[in-house]
């Protein structure tokens, strides 16, 4: 089979044309070199496109088969198709203008008949990815291992009842970490799609937690052994595909990390759609991760309020994204992390150009939200209102309480000696909501 014909030949490289542009494949807001709070937009946003939804997903759903007919889905050997897929992916990344991409190991290379053959396939494709990165300048934001699709992982990977499958998962993660380091990846992500349970009737929950803790410690130990300087990330999700996943949300992950002594070693990759599935907002999960010191990276997508599963749609809710990025900026911005579009076009969007429509719109949306968030930060009215609300804690009495200088008895004596009631103060929620709306 030939790879000479380009799948995206009809699409020109996407350029910034400004807010008045009517070109659906031009950026109206995303000007990568524009300074926002003293830093180029591209450095604030650190966009990445995902390999899996864009180049692996076939459009199937539980009620119907493939709708996409990409040329790398059939017509050659598995390795030939993997090479063709990589060529198309890097053409797409380059024309779109994203500085980064992300992948699972099984996205880029097919599974072989044996573990050795599987590893050989992966290593051959990693060499090709390295050449594409060198040629295009596109970098790897993070790599990860798919420990959930193969039937061997139907009962979990690290949490599997069989230690031999635990070892298979470890072998796969080792190879994916080696590849991530070789390709200059800035993070490594673990997503426990099957690390949970369907029923407690057949589950030893304490044992599975200990297995998962041991697995993650092995990953961190290996990171230091090979000199990988990137960040290890866990991606929280409450359910789907399992009924209950052990990495339910940011707070749950933090408790897990503390139990197994990893809170200084591992951070979180927060996905917007996973946040809402756990009953939280995206901004809540970001703010929680920052408060706990484990904020790492973001997957930018959204769910459908009328559907109870992970729909992975491109972001388009300006208030939600603006407030999410406001918290990112307030917390000091992204470091090794980025904004990865873990989103897929709808199964009716079958043309090659639809991949561009989804990503161009999402990148523009995030750039617009960044400008709104930056104005909120610059003007400081929201932060000022919050500071004023907690002003008493900066006074000597409040500081003494926080520093542990006052016992429960001392606090009681303080109240009784003053012998005055304390009146509550309005939280001004509606006023602050109105203030946010003025920025939009």
GROMACS .gro file of C-alpha atoms in nm:
model
  440
    1UNK     CA    1   0.000   0.000   0.000
    2UNK     CA    2   0.118   0.356  -0.067
    3UNK     CA    3   0.136   0.646   0.177
    4UNK     CA    4   0.206   0.907  -0.091
    5UNK     CA    5  -0.146   1.053  -0.104
    6UNK     CA    6  -0.228   1.284   0.185
    7UNK     CA    7  -0.549   1.224   0.378
    8UNK     CA    8  -0.561   1.594   0.466
    9UNK     CA    9  -0.448   1.730   0.127
   10UNK     CA   10  -0.756   1.954   0.094
   11UNK     CA   11  -0.686   2.137   0.422
   12UNK     CA   12  -0.433   2.420   0.437
   13UNK     CA   13  -0.235   2.493   0.754
   14UNK     CA   14  -0.459   2.674   1.001
   15UNK     CA   15  -0.367   3.039   1.060
   16UNK     CA   16  -0.479   3.321   1.286
   17UNK     CA   17  -0.697   3.566   1.092
   18UNK     CA   18  -0.857   3.768   1.373
   19UNK     CA   19  -1.207   3.812   1.520
   20UNK     CA   20  -1.365   3.931   1.194
   21UNK     CA   21  -1.265   3.622   0.994
   22UNK     CA   22  -1.545   3.416   0.841
   23UNK     CA   23  -1.314   3.128   0.752
   24UNK     CA   24  -1.429   2.825   0.957
   25UNK     CA   25  -1.075   2.684   0.944
   26UNK     CA   26  -0.899   2.994   1.072
   27UNK     CA   27  -0.831   3.105   1.426
   28UNK     CA   28  -1.024   3.409   1.540
   29UNK     CA   29  -0.893   3.416   1.898
   30UNK     CA   30  -0.588   3.190   1.911
   31UNK     CA   31  -0.288   3.401   1.818
   32UNK     CA   32  -0.007   3.188   1.957
   33UNK     CA   33   0.240   3.476   1.989
   34UNK     CA   34   0.001   3.726   2.150
   35UNK     CA   35   0.115   3.819   2.500
   36UNK     CA   36  -0.131   3.746   2.780
   37UNK     CA   37  -0.013   3.841   3.131
   38UNK     CA   38   0.334   3.879   2.984
   39UNK     CA   39   0.351   3.533   2.825
   40UNK     CA   40   0.259   3.411   2.473
   41UNK     CA   41  -0.076   3.238   2.439
   42UNK     CA   42   0.093   2.921   2.318
   43UNK     CA   43   0.292   2.897   2.642
   44UNK     CA   44  -0.017   2.949   2.858
   45UNK     CA   45  -0.228   2.692   2.674
   46UNK     CA   46   0.027   2.429   2.567
   47UNK     CA   47  -0.225   2.260   2.336
   48UNK     CA   48  -0.208   1.890   2.257
   49UNK     CA   49  -0.414   1.665   2.031
   50UNK     CA   50  -0.481   1.306   2.133
   51UNK     CA   51  -0.387   1.014   1.911
   52UNK     CA   52  -0.667   0.782   2.024
   53UNK     CA   53  -0.996   0.963   1.956
   54UNK     CA   54  -0.864   1.132   1.642
   55UNK     CA   55  -0.686   0.842   1.475
   56UNK     CA   56  -0.797   0.519   1.643
   57UNK     CA   57  -1.169   0.560   1.710
   58UNK     CA   58  -1.377   0.419   1.425
   59UNK     CA   59  -1.708   0.586   1.512
   60UNK     CA   60  -1.869   0.276   1.657
   61UNK     CA   61  -2.110   0.287   1.949
   62UNK     CA   62  -2.297   0.015   2.144
   63UNK     CA   63  -2.575   0.016   1.886
   64UNK     CA   64  -2.386   0.048   1.559
   65UNK     CA   65  -2.056  -0.025   1.390
   66UNK     CA   66  -1.787   0.185   1.227
   67UNK     CA   67  -1.884   0.510   1.058
   68UNK     CA   68  -1.536   0.648   0.986
   69UNK     CA   69  -1.349   0.503   0.690
   70UNK     CA   70  -0.992   0.619   0.745
   71UNK     CA   71  -0.734   0.470   0.507
   72UNK     CA   72  -0.527   0.334   0.798
   73UNK     CA   73  -0.811   0.115   0.923
   74UNK     CA   74  -0.774  -0.155   0.656
   75UNK     CA   75  -0.588  -0.254   0.341
   76UNK     CA   76  -0.246  -0.351   0.474
   77UNK     CA   77  -0.060  -0.533   0.748
   78UNK     CA   78  -0.104  -0.402   1.104
   79UNK     CA   79   0.241  -0.241   1.100
   80UNK     CA   80   0.188  -0.085   0.757
   81UNK     CA   81  -0.138   0.065   0.879
   82UNK     CA   82   0.030   0.190   1.198
   83UNK     CA   83   0.294   0.368   0.992
   84UNK     CA   84   0.029   0.523   0.765
   85UNK     CA   85  -0.168   0.636   1.069
   86UNK     CA   86   0.142   0.804   1.214
   87UNK     CA   87   0.203   0.992   0.890
   88UNK     CA   88  -0.155   1.118   0.886
   89UNK     CA   89  -0.140   1.210   1.255
   90UNK     CA   90   0.169   1.426   1.219
   91UNK     CA   91   0.033   1.592   0.907
   92UNK     CA   92  -0.274   1.678   1.113
   93UNK     CA   93  -0.076   1.803   1.415
   94UNK     CA   94   0.142   2.018   1.191
   95UNK     CA   95  -0.140   2.173   0.991
   96UNK     CA   96  -0.341   2.237   1.306
   97UNK     CA   97  -0.044   2.402   1.474
   98UNK     CA   98  -0.057   2.219   1.808
   99UNK     CA   99   0.283   2.204   1.979
  100UNK     CA  100   0.212   1.867   2.146
  101UNK     CA  101   0.038   1.532   2.107
  102UNK     CA  102  -0.046   1.244   2.346
  103UNK     CA  103  -0.074   0.870   2.288
  104UNK     CA  104  -0.146   0.527   2.439
  105UNK     CA  105   0.100   0.255   2.342
  106UNK     CA  106  -0.169   0.057   2.160
  107UNK     CA  107  -0.271   0.366   1.962
  108UNK     CA  108   0.059   0.372   1.778
  109UNK     CA  109   0.152   0.004   1.747
  110UNK     CA  110  -0.048  -0.319   1.718
  111UNK     CA  111  -0.038  -0.599   1.972
  112UNK     CA  112   0.162  -0.901   1.857
  113UNK     CA  113   0.114  -1.272   1.913
  114UNK     CA  114   0.358  -1.270   2.208
  115UNK     CA  115   0.485  -1.009   2.454
  116UNK     CA  116   0.821  -0.997   2.270
  117UNK     CA  117   0.653  -0.937   1.935
  118UNK     CA  118   0.431  -0.670   2.089
  119UNK     CA  119   0.735  -0.491   2.232
  120UNK     CA  120   0.920  -0.513   1.901
  121UNK     CA  121   0.622  -0.360   1.717
  122UNK     CA  122   0.606  -0.077   1.967
  123UNK     CA  123   0.979  -0.004   1.956
  124UNK     CA  124   0.973   0.010   1.575
  125UNK     CA  125   0.687   0.259   1.582
  126UNK     CA  126   0.853   0.471   1.851
  127UNK     CA  127   1.147   0.515   1.613
  128UNK     CA  128   0.904   0.638   1.348
  129UNK     CA  129   0.738   0.875   1.596
  130UNK     CA  130   1.080   1.014   1.687
  131UNK     CA  131   1.152   1.082   1.319
  132UNK     CA  132   0.814   1.254   1.274
  133UNK     CA  133   0.878   1.469   1.583
  134UNK     CA  134   1.219   1.566   1.451
  135UNK     CA  135   1.075   1.652   1.109
  136UNK     CA  136   0.774   1.853   1.230
  137UNK     CA  137   0.883   1.997   1.564
  138UNK     CA  138   0.571   1.855   1.735
  139UNK     CA  139   0.655   1.731   2.085
  140UNK     CA  140   0.511   1.469   2.318
  141UNK     CA  141   0.311   1.609   2.611
  142UNK     CA  142   0.260   1.265   2.763
  143UNK     CA  143   0.251   0.897   2.692
  144UNK     CA  144   0.053   0.623   2.861
  145UNK     CA  145  -0.023   0.251   2.839
  146UNK     CA  146  -0.361   0.108   2.746
  147UNK     CA  147  -0.433  -0.128   3.035
  148UNK     CA  148  -0.806  -0.153   2.976
  149UNK     CA  149  -0.895  -0.260   2.619
  150UNK     CA  150  -0.749  -0.611   2.596
  151UNK     CA  151  -0.965  -0.888   2.742
  152UNK     CA  152  -0.684  -0.988   2.980
  153UNK     CA  153  -0.759  -0.666   3.169
  154UNK     CA  154  -1.133  -0.725   3.205
  155UNK     CA  155  -1.082  -0.765   3.583
  156UNK     CA  156  -0.829  -0.486   3.612
  157UNK     CA  157  -0.458  -0.447   3.550
  158UNK     CA  158  -0.276  -0.359   3.874
  159UNK     CA  159  -0.585  -0.468   4.069
  160UNK     CA  160  -0.630  -0.798   3.885
  161UNK     CA  161  -0.682  -1.116   4.092
  162UNK     CA  162  -0.399  -1.280   3.892
  163UNK     CA  163  -0.042  -1.159   3.966
  164UNK     CA  164   0.068  -1.273   3.619
  165UNK     CA  165  -0.163  -1.012   3.467
  166UNK     CA  166  -0.021  -0.757   3.713
  167UNK     CA  167   0.321  -0.844   3.566
  168UNK     CA  168   0.188  -0.808   3.209
  169UNK     CA  169   0.062  -0.461   3.298
  170UNK     CA  170   0.398  -0.372   3.454
  171UNK     CA  171   0.578  -0.485   3.138
  172UNK     CA  172   0.354  -0.266   2.927
  173UNK     CA  173   0.400   0.039   3.151
  174UNK     CA  174   0.778  -0.005   3.155
  175UNK     CA  175   0.786  -0.002   2.775
  176UNK     CA  176   0.555   0.301   2.756
  177UNK     CA  177   0.767   0.491   3.009
  178UNK     CA  178   1.083   0.405   2.816
  179UNK     CA  179   0.917   0.533   2.498
  180UNK     CA  180   0.795   0.850   2.668
  181UNK     CA  181   1.148   0.926   2.791
  182UNK     CA  182   1.299   0.847   2.451
  183UNK     CA  183   1.053   1.081   2.278
  184UNK     CA  184   1.113   1.366   2.523
  185UNK     CA  185   0.769   1.340   2.683
  186UNK     CA  186   0.706   1.592   2.959
  187UNK     CA  187   0.469   1.370   3.162
  188UNK     CA  188   0.359   1.010   3.198
  189UNK     CA  189  -0.010   0.937   3.269
  190UNK     CA  190  -0.180   0.642   3.438
  191UNK     CA  191  -0.552   0.604   3.380
  192UNK     CA  192  -0.706   0.310   3.563
  193UNK     CA  193  -0.997   0.236   3.336
  194UNK     CA  194  -1.047  -0.110   3.487
  195UNK     CA  195  -0.898  -0.037   3.830
  196UNK     CA  196  -1.220  -0.067   4.024
  197UNK     CA  197  -1.500  -0.316   4.065
  198UNK     CA  198  -1.831  -0.423   3.918
  199UNK     CA  199  -1.955  -0.589   4.237
  200UNK     CA  200  -1.820  -0.626   4.591
  201UNK     CA  201  -1.948  -0.984   4.589
  202UNK     CA  202  -1.630  -1.102   4.415
  203UNK     CA  203  -1.392  -0.820   4.516
  204UNK     CA  204  -1.129  -0.805   4.792
  205UNK     CA  205  -1.120  -0.426   4.809
  206UNK     CA  206  -0.833  -0.380   5.063
  207UNK     CA  207  -0.615  -0.622   4.865
  208UNK     CA  208  -0.683  -0.441   4.537
  209UNK     CA  209  -0.595  -0.104   4.691
  210UNK     CA  210  -0.265  -0.246   4.816
  211UNK     CA  211  -0.192  -0.391   4.473
  212UNK     CA  212  -0.258  -0.054   4.312
  213UNK     CA  213  -0.040   0.119   4.569
  214UNK     CA  214   0.246  -0.124   4.502
  215UNK     CA  215   0.208  -0.078   4.127
  216UNK     CA  216   0.225   0.299   4.149
  217UNK     CA  217   0.529   0.279   4.375
  218UNK     CA  218   0.697   0.059   4.115
  219UNK     CA  219   0.625   0.323   3.850
  220UNK     CA  220   0.775   0.602   4.062
  221UNK     CA  221   1.079   0.392   4.151
  222UNK     CA  222   1.136   0.318   3.781
  223UNK     CA  223   1.097   0.684   3.689
  224UNK     CA  224   1.389   0.773   3.915
  225UNK     CA  225   1.593   0.471   3.808
  226UNK     CA  226   1.585   0.568   3.439
  227UNK     CA  227   1.621   0.941   3.503
  228UNK     CA  228   1.285   1.040   3.361
  229UNK     CA  229   1.245   1.406   3.457
  230UNK     CA  230   0.878   1.438   3.364
  231UNK     CA  231   0.578   1.432   3.594
  232UNK     CA  232   0.385   1.116   3.680
  233UNK     CA  233   0.011   1.188   3.655
  234UNK     CA  234  -0.303   0.998   3.756
  235UNK     CA  235  -0.625   1.078   3.570
  236UNK     CA  236  -0.927   1.057   3.805
  237UNK     CA  237  -1.257   0.912   3.690
  238UNK     CA  238  -1.553   0.795   3.898
  239UNK     CA  239  -1.701   0.515   3.688
  240UNK     CA  240  -1.734   0.379   3.333
  241UNK     CA  241  -1.616   0.131   3.231
  242UNK     CA  242  -1.618  -0.005   3.588
  243UNK     CA  243  -1.905   0.061   3.827
  244UNK     CA  244  -1.672   0.222   4.079
  245UNK     CA  245  -1.311   0.325   4.008
  246UNK     CA  246  -1.055   0.371   4.283
  247UNK     CA  247  -0.939   0.705   4.136
  248UNK     CA  248  -1.291   0.852   4.172
  249UNK     CA  249  -1.193   1.222   4.189
  250UNK     CA  250  -0.902   1.448   4.284
  251UNK     CA  251  -0.966   1.426   4.659
  252UNK     CA  252  -0.989   1.046   4.645
  253UNK     CA  253  -0.662   1.026   4.451
  254UNK     CA  254  -0.492   1.250   4.706
  255UNK     CA  255  -0.605   1.027   4.992
  256UNK     CA  256  -0.474   0.724   4.803
  257UNK     CA  257  -0.139   0.894   4.737
  258UNK     CA  258  -0.103   0.987   5.103
  259UNK     CA  259  -0.179   0.633   5.217
  260UNK     CA  260   0.097   0.491   4.995
  261UNK     CA  261   0.352   0.770   5.051
  262UNK     CA  262   0.329   0.917   4.701
  263UNK     CA  263   0.176   1.262   4.755
  264UNK     CA  264   0.508   1.432   4.667
  265UNK     CA  265   0.571   1.213   4.364
  266UNK     CA  266   0.245   1.205   4.168
  267UNK     CA  267   0.006   1.474   4.044
  268UNK     CA  268  -0.325   1.461   3.857
  269UNK     CA  269  -0.437   1.499   3.499
  270UNK     CA  270  -0.790   1.636   3.531
  271UNK     CA  271  -1.048   1.577   3.260
  272UNK     CA  272  -1.349   1.807   3.244
  273UNK     CA  273  -1.595   1.530   3.156
  274UNK     CA  274  -1.465   1.308   3.436
  275UNK     CA  275  -1.510   1.594   3.682
  276UNK     CA  276  -1.878   1.631   3.596
  277UNK     CA  277  -1.933   1.254   3.609
  278UNK     CA  278  -1.806   1.260   3.968
  279UNK     CA  279  -2.061   1.527   4.057
  280UNK     CA  280  -1.811   1.814   4.057
  281UNK     CA  281  -1.739   2.106   3.827
  282UNK     CA  282  -1.416   2.128   3.629
  283UNK     CA  283  -1.310   2.435   3.827
  284UNK     CA  284  -1.374   2.250   4.155
  285UNK     CA  285  -1.136   1.970   4.059
  286UNK     CA  286  -0.871   2.218   3.945
  287UNK     CA  287  -0.901   2.426   4.263
  288UNK     CA  288  -0.892   2.112   4.479
  289UNK     CA  289  -0.578   1.983   4.306
  290UNK     CA  290  -0.408   2.319   4.351
  291UNK     CA  291  -0.508   2.336   4.717
  292UNK     CA  292  -0.362   1.988   4.774
  293UNK     CA  293  -0.046   2.055   4.571
  294UNK     CA  294  -0.108   1.790   4.304
  295UNK     CA  295  -0.224   1.994   4.002
  296UNK     CA  296  -0.058   1.869   3.685
  297UNK     CA  297  -0.237   1.879   3.350
  298UNK     CA  298  -0.581   1.907   3.186
  299UNK     CA  299  -0.789   1.712   2.938
  300UNK     CA  300  -1.022   1.957   2.766
  301UNK     CA  301  -1.361   1.818   2.677
  302UNK     CA  302  -1.717   1.831   2.797
  303UNK     CA  303  -2.005   1.598   2.864
  304UNK     CA  304  -2.371   1.623   2.775
  305UNK     CA  305  -2.592   1.723   3.068
  306UNK     CA  306  -2.868   1.499   2.930
  307UNK     CA  307  -2.644   1.192   2.913
  308UNK     CA  308  -2.482   1.014   3.204
  309UNK     CA  309  -2.166   0.889   3.039
  310UNK     CA  310  -1.834   1.015   2.909
  311UNK     CA  311  -1.926   1.173   2.576
  312UNK     CA  312  -1.586   1.341   2.516
  313UNK     CA  313  -1.717   1.639   2.321
  314UNK     CA  314  -1.506   1.938   2.231
  315UNK     CA  315  -1.533   2.227   2.482
  316UNK     CA  316  -1.770   2.511   2.394
  317UNK     CA  317  -1.908   2.643   2.724
  318UNK     CA  318  -1.736   2.980   2.762
  319UNK     CA  319  -1.827   3.050   3.128
  320UNK     CA  320  -1.711   2.705   3.241
  321UNK     CA  321  -1.382   2.717   3.049
  322UNK     CA  322  -1.311   3.077   3.153
  323UNK     CA  323  -1.352   2.993   3.521
  324UNK     CA  324  -1.141   2.679   3.483
  325UNK     CA  325  -0.858   2.877   3.324
  326UNK     CA  326  -0.901   3.151   3.584
  327UNK     CA  327  -0.813   2.897   3.852
  328UNK     CA  328  -0.522   2.767   3.642
  329UNK     CA  329  -0.381   3.121   3.612
  330UNK     CA  330  -0.443   3.198   3.979
  331UNK     CA  331  -0.250   2.885   4.071
  332UNK     CA  332   0.053   2.989   3.866
  333UNK     CA  333  -0.035   2.833   3.532
  334UNK     CA  334   0.074   2.510   3.369
  335UNK     CA  335   0.427   2.379   3.413
  336UNK     CA  336   0.489   2.038   3.252
  337UNK     CA  337   0.117   1.998   3.183
  338UNK     CA  338  -0.095   2.122   2.895
  339UNK     CA  339  -0.444   2.134   2.751
  340UNK     CA  340  -0.499   1.803   2.574
  341UNK     CA  341  -0.812   1.764   2.362
  342UNK     CA  342  -0.931   1.424   2.483
  343UNK     CA  343  -1.234   1.480   2.260
  344UNK     CA  344  -1.375   1.312   1.954
  345UNK     CA  345  -1.586   1.427   1.664
  346UNK     CA  346  -1.937   1.286   1.657
  347UNK     CA  347  -1.987   0.959   1.469
  348UNK     CA  348  -2.185   1.146   1.201
  349UNK     CA  349  -1.887   1.378   1.135
  350UNK     CA  350  -1.720   1.141   0.892
  351UNK     CA  351  -1.504   1.366   0.675
  352UNK     CA  352  -1.135   1.437   0.726
  353UNK     CA  353  -1.204   1.810   0.758
  354UNK     CA  354  -1.434   1.745   1.055
  355UNK     CA  355  -1.129   1.665   1.267
  356UNK     CA  356  -1.007   2.018   1.195
  357UNK     CA  357  -1.345   2.176   1.266
  358UNK     CA  358  -1.353   2.014   1.611
  359UNK     CA  359  -1.000   2.113   1.708
  360UNK     CA  360  -0.994   2.462   1.555
  361UNK     CA  361  -1.314   2.555   1.735
  362UNK     CA  362  -1.186   2.412   2.064
  363UNK     CA  363  -0.851   2.591   2.041
  364UNK     CA  364  -1.022   2.920   1.960
  365UNK     CA  365  -1.266   2.866   2.244
  366UNK     CA  366  -0.985   2.810   2.494
  367UNK     CA  367  -0.794   3.114   2.368
  368UNK     CA  368  -1.106   3.329   2.410
  369UNK     CA  369  -1.155   3.187   2.761
  370UNK     CA  370  -0.789   3.255   2.843
  371UNK     CA  371  -0.830   3.624   2.760
  372UNK     CA  372  -1.138   3.643   2.983
  373UNK     CA  373  -0.958   3.463   3.265
  374UNK     CA  374  -0.658   3.692   3.228
  375UNK     CA  375  -0.879   4.002   3.262
  376UNK     CA  376  -1.029   3.855   3.579
  377UNK     CA  377  -0.679   3.805   3.718
  378UNK     CA  378  -0.550   4.146   3.608
  379UNK     CA  379  -0.841   4.339   3.754
  380UNK     CA  380  -0.841   4.134   4.070
  381UNK     CA  381  -1.199   4.208   4.163
  382UNK     CA  382  -1.295   3.846   4.224
  383UNK     CA  383  -0.979   3.775   4.422
  384UNK     CA  384  -1.022   4.100   4.614
  385UNK     CA  385  -1.373   4.008   4.719
  386UNK     CA  386  -1.254   3.668   4.840
  387UNK     CA  387  -0.961   3.822   5.029
  388UNK     CA  388  -1.193   4.066   5.200
  389UNK     CA  389  -1.427   3.786   5.302
  390UNK     CA  390  -1.144   3.609   5.488
  391UNK     CA  391  -0.969   3.922   5.614
  392UNK     CA  392  -1.016   3.824   5.980
  393UNK     CA  393  -0.787   3.526   5.936
  394UNK     CA  394  -0.500   3.761   5.852
  395UNK     CA  395  -0.547   3.950   6.176
  396UNK     CA  396  -0.344   3.848   6.488
  397UNK     CA  397  -0.631   3.649   6.642
  398UNK     CA  398  -0.692   3.450   6.323
  399UNK     CA  399  -0.319   3.385   6.281
  400UNK     CA  400  -0.289   3.259   6.637
  401UNK     CA  401  -0.570   3.010   6.572
  402UNK     CA  402  -0.408   2.876   6.255
  403UNK     CA  403  -0.063   2.856   6.414
  404UNK     CA  404  -0.198   2.639   6.695
  405UNK     CA  405  -0.128   2.891   6.966
  406UNK     CA  406  -0.480   2.879   7.108
  407UNK     CA  407  -0.641   2.575   7.271
  408UNK     CA  408  -1.010   2.495   7.263
  409UNK     CA  409  -1.032   2.635   7.618
  410UNK     CA  410  -0.855   2.955   7.512
  411UNK     CA  411  -1.096   3.003   7.226
  412UNK     CA  412  -1.390   2.958   7.459
  413UNK     CA  413  -1.239   3.208   7.705
  414UNK     CA  414  -1.189   3.456   7.421
  415UNK     CA  415  -1.558   3.439   7.329
  416UNK     CA  416  -1.682   3.459   7.687
  417UNK     CA  417  -1.454   3.748   7.777
  418UNK     CA  418  -1.575   3.950   7.478
  419UNK     CA  419  -1.930   3.847   7.559
  420UNK     CA  420  -2.061   3.978   7.226
  421UNK     CA  421  -2.259   3.808   6.954
  422UNK     CA  422  -2.098   3.797   6.610
  423UNK     CA  423  -2.318   3.893   6.317
  424UNK     CA  424  -2.282   3.708   5.984
  425UNK     CA  425  -2.173   3.895   5.671
  426UNK     CA  426  -2.325   3.846   5.325
  427UNK     CA  427  -2.136   3.621   5.087
  428UNK     CA  428  -2.254   3.834   4.791
  429UNK     CA  429  -2.286   3.528   4.566
  430UNK     CA  430  -2.524   3.691   4.319
  431UNK     CA  431  -2.304   4.000   4.295
  432UNK     CA  432  -2.002   3.783   4.214
  433UNK     CA  433  -2.195   3.583   3.956
  434UNK     CA  434  -2.300   3.910   3.795
  435UNK     CA  435  -1.938   4.025   3.797
  436UNK     CA  436  -1.825   3.710   3.614
  437UNK     CA  437  -2.098   3.759   3.353
  438UNK     CA  438  -1.965   4.108   3.278
  439UNK     CA  439  -1.639   3.956   3.159
  440UNK     CA  440  -1.810   3.720   2.913
   0.00000   0.00000   0.00000
